[in-house]
Amino acid sequence: MRQADEESFRRFAVAHAGKLRRSAYLLCGDWHFAEDLMQNTLIKIYRSWSRVQKDESLANYGRTVLLRTWLDEKRRPWRRSEQTAAAVPDRSDDARGPGDSPERLWAQDLVHQGLLRLPPRQRAVLVLRYFEQLSVAEAAAVMRCTEGTVKSQTARGLDALRASVSHLVGRVAS
Amino acid sequence: MSEEDVRSGLRDAVADEPPLHFDPDELVATARSQVRRRALVAAGLATVAIAVAAVAVPAMVGRDGSGTTPVADRPASSTPSPSPSTSAVPSPRPDQWPPPGVEPVTRTVDELRQRGKEMGEHLRGSLPATLPSATDFVHGEFGGEAEGEYYPEQTSINAAISFTIDGRRYSIVVTSWLPGSTGSPAETCVANCHRLPDQAAGALYDQTEDYDQGVIETVFHFRDTGAMVSVAAYNYDMTSGAMPTYHQSLPVSLDQLVAIATDPELEL
């Protein structure tokens, strides 16, 4: 790779490493695994940098690579058998977030725990739409599917998330 | 729970993010060494292939055409040409993927489920003959993200099958993609990848992934129809749900993997 290309890749990597790791964490629920996913994603982008660097939607390309990398990793047996969803605390975490009430923070933990119980593509579409704030068209481009699929997966994902959170709340209460 | 609750819930889930110690120089060094290693593997394989062709092609001269080996049948197409690029994957055949004229095909959930059932039945009958030393087959259902589960616009179906050889449990995963739904061989076969001699209508690639003790060998058959079938063999039972027990060798030979990957009954 030419030195100029390598420099532009470095700038891209520095600008996007944190964002990729946060999205990866929401998908997988583990910061260490999220860091591996981020690194592998950036290495894959490096390999095709000369081809993709002029792409106007480079950030979305990075999201696509991250998504594929995560889905590929999930196929591996030690990922299949791992429990990514941490145990739900049976009470609020008083030590966290001085600005918010513990009850509210506990409820927000439930959103992520509920998310981690969804099928992978529903999980991905909710992260892209509600965390990355992508439009339906952008999410479709990242997921390499139609806008109709994004809409239907989003609706199903939200229903499943609500059911999952209700289930978690019920389990803690009982 | 409103959509805004979901937004704020996800935002706050990453609020306790641990510090990121990211070194772009280290990342670039790792990426560079991977690219270099892939290039070396490609060059090595190309050298071996040329050496094989150099022996096989002269041996063919004077033959009456009968009893030729697969390599000698197609010396040109089975020989990866040395490439000046840094990619370890030789140029795919057909050069364009999917092949010209192939339009992406879609199937309904019901159609996919039906094909999954048919393929499952077929494998129940064919695998004992393909893997004669294997016993105690456990066939997982074909599906998408999960066994037996399908979703709209799904482009591939897969099933895991475990079995016993010499008292040890192993597994394979068979995946079939719709025509026009996969990336090119160069995008798909990315780890220690090399092209195999052609044995059916399409191009065959072999990939080996080595994860300390876990080894996964995958054969991809990129078919002239634009469909693709892959078969991955594991040196352990990846269906057990427990920590894997790794074995010294893979349970399936390359020829057996190729036989399954090129099976016309596994086309989606």
mmCIF file of N, CA and C in Angstrom, chain B residues 44-103:
data_model
loop_
_atom_site.group_PDB
_atom_site.id
_atom_site.type_symbol
_atom_site.label_atom_id
_atom_site.label_comp_id
_atom_site.label_asym_id
_atom_site.label_seq_id
_atom_site.Cartn_x
_atom_site.Cartn_y
_atom_site.Cartn_z
ATOM 1 N N GLY B 44 3.696 -19.623 -2.833
ATOM 2 C CA GLY B 44 4.094 -21.006 -2.590
ATOM 3 C C GLY B 44 3.180 -21.985 -3.297
ATOM 4 N N LEU B 45 1.875 -21.739 -3.187
ATOM 5 C CA LEU B 45 0.915 -22.626 -3.828
ATOM 6 C C LEU B 45 1.048 -22.571 -5.341
ATOM 7 N N ALA B 46 1.284 -21.378 -5.849
ATOM 8 C CA ALA B 46 1.439 -21.245 -7.295
ATOM 9 C C ALA B 46 2.652 -22.030 -7.773
ATOM 10 N N THR B 47 3.736 -21.969 -6.991
ATOM 11 C CA THR B 47 4.952 -22.703 -7.357
ATOM 12 C C THR B 47 4.695 -24.198 -7.375
ATOM 13 N N VAL B 48 3.993 -24.677 -6.336
ATOM 14 C CA VAL B 48 3.677 -26.113 -6.265
ATOM 15 C C VAL B 48 2.815 -26.505 -7.461
ATOM 16 N N ALA B 49 1.818 -25.670 -7.764
ATOM 17 C CA ALA B 49 0.903 -26.001 -8.855
ATOM 18 C C ALA B 49 1.642 -26.056 -10.187
ATOM 19 N N ILE B 50 2.569 -25.121 -10.374
ATOM 20 C CA ILE B 50 3.337 -25.125 -11.621
ATOM 21 C C ILE B 50 4.193 -26.382 -11.702
ATOM 22 N N ALA B 51 4.784 -26.762 -10.562
ATOM 23 C CA ALA B 51 5.617 -27.967 -10.540
ATOM 24 C C ALA B 51 4.774 -29.195 -10.875
ATOM 25 N N VAL B 52 3.552 -29.263 -10.313
ATOM 26 C CA VAL B 52 2.662 -30.393 -10.592
ATOM 27 C C VAL B 52 2.323 -30.427 -12.074
ATOM 28 N N ALA B 53 1.992 -29.244 -12.619
ATOM 29 C CA ALA B 53 1.629 -29.186 -14.038
ATOM 30 C C ALA B 53 2.814 -29.578 -14.913
ATOM 31 N N ALA B 54 4.021 -29.174 -14.493
ATOM 32 C CA ALA B 54 5.216 -29.477 -15.281
ATOM 33 C C ALA B 54 5.435 -30.981 -15.374
ATOM 34 N N VAL B 55 5.056 -31.705 -14.306
ATOM 35 C CA VAL B 55 5.190 -33.158 -14.336
ATOM 36 C C VAL B 55 4.012 -33.790 -15.064
ATOM 37 N N ALA B 56 2.795 -33.275 -14.775
ATOM 38 C CA ALA B 56 1.582 -33.927 -15.277
ATOM 39 C C ALA B 56 1.393 -33.737 -16.775
ATOM 40 N N VAL B 57 1.662 -32.549 -17.278
ATOM 41 C CA VAL B 57 1.375 -32.283 -18.689
ATOM 42 C C VAL B 57 2.260 -33.110 -19.618
ATOM 43 N N PRO B 58 3.609 -33.180 -19.400
ATOM 44 C CA PRO B 58 4.417 -34.038 -20.268
ATOM 45 C C PRO B 58 3.995 -35.500 -20.180
ATOM 46 N N ALA B 59 3.542 -35.920 -18.992
ATOM 47 C CA ALA B 59 3.149 -37.323 -18.827
ATOM 48 C C ALA B 59 1.945 -37.660 -19.693
ATOM 49 N N MET B 60 1.148 -36.635 -20.034
ATOM 50 C CA MET B 60 -0.049 -36.863 -20.828
ATOM 51 C C MET B 60 0.271 -37.084 -22.305
ATOM 52 N N VAL B 61 1.401 -36.574 -22.740
ATOM 53 C CA VAL B 61 1.709 -36.608 -24.169
ATOM 54 C C VAL B 61 1.795 -38.062 -24.630
ATOM 55 N N GLY B 62 1.096 -38.383 -25.704
ATOM 56 C CA GLY B 62 1.144 -39.742 -26.217
ATOM 57 C C GLY B 62 0.034 -40.618 -25.679
ATOM 58 N N ARG B 63 -0.693 -40.115 -24.663
ATOM 59 C CA ARG B 63 -1.795 -40.929 -24.147
ATOM 60 C C ARG B 63 -2.958 -40.925 -25.137
ATOM 61 N N ASP B 64 -3.807 -41.939 -25.016
ATOM 62 C CA ASP B 64 -4.956 -41.992 -25.920
ATOM 63 C C ASP B 64 -6.161 -41.263 -25.352
ATOM 64 N N GLY B 65 -5.975 -40.607 -24.265
ATOM 65 C CA GLY B 65 -7.078 -39.812 -23.708
ATOM 66 C C GLY B 65 -7.827 -40.540 -22.612
ATOM 67 N N SER B 66 -7.642 -41.824 -22.447
ATOM 68 C CA SER B 66 -8.377 -42.537 -21.399
ATOM 69 C C SER B 66 -7.559 -42.562 -20.126
ATOM 70 N N GLY B 67 -8.252 -42.602 -18.996
ATOM 71 C CA GLY B 67 -7.583 -42.770 -17.721
ATOM 72 C C GLY B 67 -6.757 -41.588 -17.286
ATOM 73 N N THR B 68 -7.122 -40.409 -17.722
ATOM 74 C CA THR B 68 -6.375 -39.237 -17.280
ATOM 75 C C THR B 68 -6.820 -38.832 -15.875
ATOM 76 N N THR B 69 -5.925 -38.211 -15.165
ATOM 77 C CA THR B 69 -6.259 -37.765 -13.814
ATOM 78 C C THR B 69 -6.999 -36.445 -13.893
ATOM 79 N N PRO B 70 -7.714 -36.079 -12.886
ATOM 80 C CA PRO B 70 -8.433 -34.803 -12.919
ATOM 81 C C PRO B 70 -7.505 -33.626 -13.185
ATOM 82 N N VAL B 71 -6.324 -33.641 -12.578
ATOM 83 C CA VAL B 71 -5.404 -32.522 -12.796
ATOM 84 C C VAL B 71 -4.997 -32.465 -14.254
ATOM 85 N N ALA B 72 -4.644 -33.617 -14.830
ATOM 86 C CA ALA B 72 -4.205 -33.632 -16.218
ATOM 87 C C ALA B 72 -5.349 -33.317 -17.175
ATOM 88 N N ASP B 73 -6.584 -33.640 -16.742
ATOM 89 C CA ASP B 73 -7.735 -33.312 -17.584
ATOM 90 C C ASP B 73 -7.809 -31.826 -17.871
ATOM 91 N N ARG B 74 -7.511 -31.048 -16.849
ATOM 92 C CA ARG B 74 -7.677 -29.601 -16.991
ATOM 93 C C ARG B 74 -6.471 -28.880 -16.416
ATOM 94 N N PRO B 75 -5.341 -29.066 -17.047
ATOM 95 C CA PRO B 75 -4.147 -28.486 -16.442
ATOM 96 C C PRO B 75 -4.211 -26.971 -16.343
ATOM 97 N N ALA B 76 -4.815 -26.351 -17.352
ATOM 98 C CA ALA B 76 -4.815 -24.881 -17.340
ATOM 99 C C ALA B 76 -5.712 -24.348 -16.248
ATOM 100 N N SER B 77 -6.946 -24.898 -16.177
ATOM 101 C CA SER B 77 -7.892 -24.321 -15.227
ATOM 102 C C SER B 77 -7.589 -24.702 -13.797
ATOM 103 N N SER B 78 -6.836 -25.788 -13.610
ATOM 104 C CA SER B 78 -6.579 -26.197 -12.233
ATOM 105 C C SER B 78 -5.295 -25.597 -11.688
ATOM 106 N N THR B 79 -4.646 -24.789 -12.489
ATOM 107 C CA THR B 79 -3.372 -24.233 -12.054
ATOM 108 C C THR B 79 -3.523 -22.755 -11.736
ATOM 109 N N PRO B 80 -3.444 -22.387 -10.487
ATOM 110 C CA PRO B 80 -3.527 -20.964 -10.194
ATOM 111 C C PRO B 80 -2.332 -20.238 -10.792
ATOM 112 N N SER B 81 -2.554 -19.186 -11.503
ATOM 113 C CA SER B 81 -1.422 -18.477 -12.075
ATOM 114 C C SER B 81 -0.806 -17.559 -11.050
ATOM 115 N N PRO B 82 0.504 -17.464 -11.044
ATOM 116 C CA PRO B 82 1.138 -16.577 -10.078
ATOM 117 C C PRO B 82 0.663 -15.145 -10.302
ATOM 118 N N SER B 83 0.276 -14.501 -9.231
ATOM 119 C CA SER B 83 -0.291 -13.177 -9.377
ATOM 120 C C SER B 83 0.611 -12.139 -8.735
ATOM 121 N N PRO B 84 0.767 -11.002 -9.367
ATOM 122 C CA PRO B 84 1.585 -9.978 -8.748
ATOM 123 C C PRO B 84 0.856 -9.283 -7.605
ATOM 124 N N SER B 85 -0.455 -9.526 -7.466
ATOM 125 C CA SER B 85 -1.199 -8.845 -6.414
ATOM 126 C C SER B 85 -0.856 -9.474 -5.071
ATOM 127 N N THR B 86 -1.299 -8.822 -4.009
ATOM 128 C CA THR B 86 -1.008 -9.334 -2.681
ATOM 129 C C THR B 86 -2.087 -10.284 -2.194
ATOM 130 N N SER B 87 -3.132 -10.506 -2.980
ATOM 131 C CA SER B 87 -4.194 -11.395 -2.547
ATOM 132 C C SER B 87 -3.736 -12.838 -2.616
ATOM 133 N N ALA B 88 -4.153 -13.639 -1.605
ATOM 134 C CA ALA B 88 -3.803 -15.044 -1.609
ATOM 135 C C ALA B 88 -4.748 -15.829 -2.497
ATOM 136 N N VAL B 89 -5.866 -15.248 -2.887
ATOM 137 C CA VAL B 89 -6.862 -15.974 -3.638
ATOM 138 C C VAL B 89 -6.663 -15.731 -5.122
ATOM 139 N N PRO B 90 -6.492 -16.810 -5.900
ATOM 140 C CA PRO B 90 -6.346 -16.613 -7.335
ATOM 141 C C PRO B 90 -7.612 -16.004 -7.915
ATOM 142 N N SER B 91 -7.495 -15.498 -9.120
ATOM 143 C CA SER B 91 -8.660 -14.909 -9.758
ATOM 144 C C SER B 91 -9.765 -15.948 -9.846
ATOM 145 N N PRO B 92 -10.983 -15.554 -9.526
ATOM 146 C CA PRO B 92 -12.059 -16.532 -9.556
ATOM 147 C C PRO B 92 -12.395 -16.931 -10.980
ATOM 148 N N ARG B 93 -12.923 -18.127 -11.129
ATOM 149 C CA ARG B 93 -13.463 -18.520 -12.416
ATOM 150 C C ARG B 93 -14.937 -18.794 -12.201
ATOM 151 N N PRO B 94 -15.860 -18.229 -12.902
ATOM 152 C CA PRO B 94 -15.668 -17.245 -13.953
ATOM 153 C C PRO B 94 -15.024 -15.960 -13.403
ATOM 154 N N ASP B 95 -14.397 -15.203 -14.311
ATOM 155 C CA ASP B 95 -13.697 -14.010 -13.869
ATOM 156 C C ASP B 95 -14.625 -13.048 -13.146
ATOM 157 N N GLN B 96 -15.856 -12.993 -13.637
ATOM 158 C CA GLN B 96 -16.821 -12.138 -12.950
ATOM 159 C C GLN B 96 -17.698 -13.018 -12.070
ATOM 160 N N TRP B 97 -17.943 -12.567 -10.881
ATOM 161 C CA TRP B 97 -18.836 -13.315 -9.993
ATOM 162 C C TRP B 97 -19.911 -12.387 -9.458
ATOM 163 N N PRO B 98 -21.179 -12.768 -9.545
ATOM 164 C CA PRO B 98 -21.659 -14.013 -10.139
ATOM 165 C C PRO B 98 -21.428 -14.054 -11.640
ATOM 166 N N PRO B 99 -21.529 -15.244 -12.237
ATOM 167 C CA PRO B 99 -21.274 -15.355 -13.681
ATOM 168 C C PRO B 99 -22.198 -14.432 -14.474
ATOM 169 N N PRO B 100 -21.726 -13.951 -15.609
ATOM 170 C CA PRO B 100 -22.552 -13.047 -16.417
ATOM 171 C C PRO B 100 -23.919 -13.672 -16.709
ATOM 172 N N GLY B 101 -24.938 -12.836 -16.586
ATOM 173 C CA GLY B 101 -26.296 -13.301 -16.895
ATOM 174 C C GLY B 101 -27.038 -13.863 -15.698
ATOM 175 N N VAL B 102 -26.320 -14.097 -14.601
ATOM 176 C CA VAL B 102 -26.995 -14.632 -13.413
ATOM 177 C C VAL B 102 -27.621 -13.482 -12.629
ATOM 178 N N GLU B 103 -28.908 -13.559 -12.423
ATOM 179 C CA GLU B 103 -29.602 -12.573 -11.602
ATOM 180 C C GLU B 103 -29.815 -13.167 -10.215
#
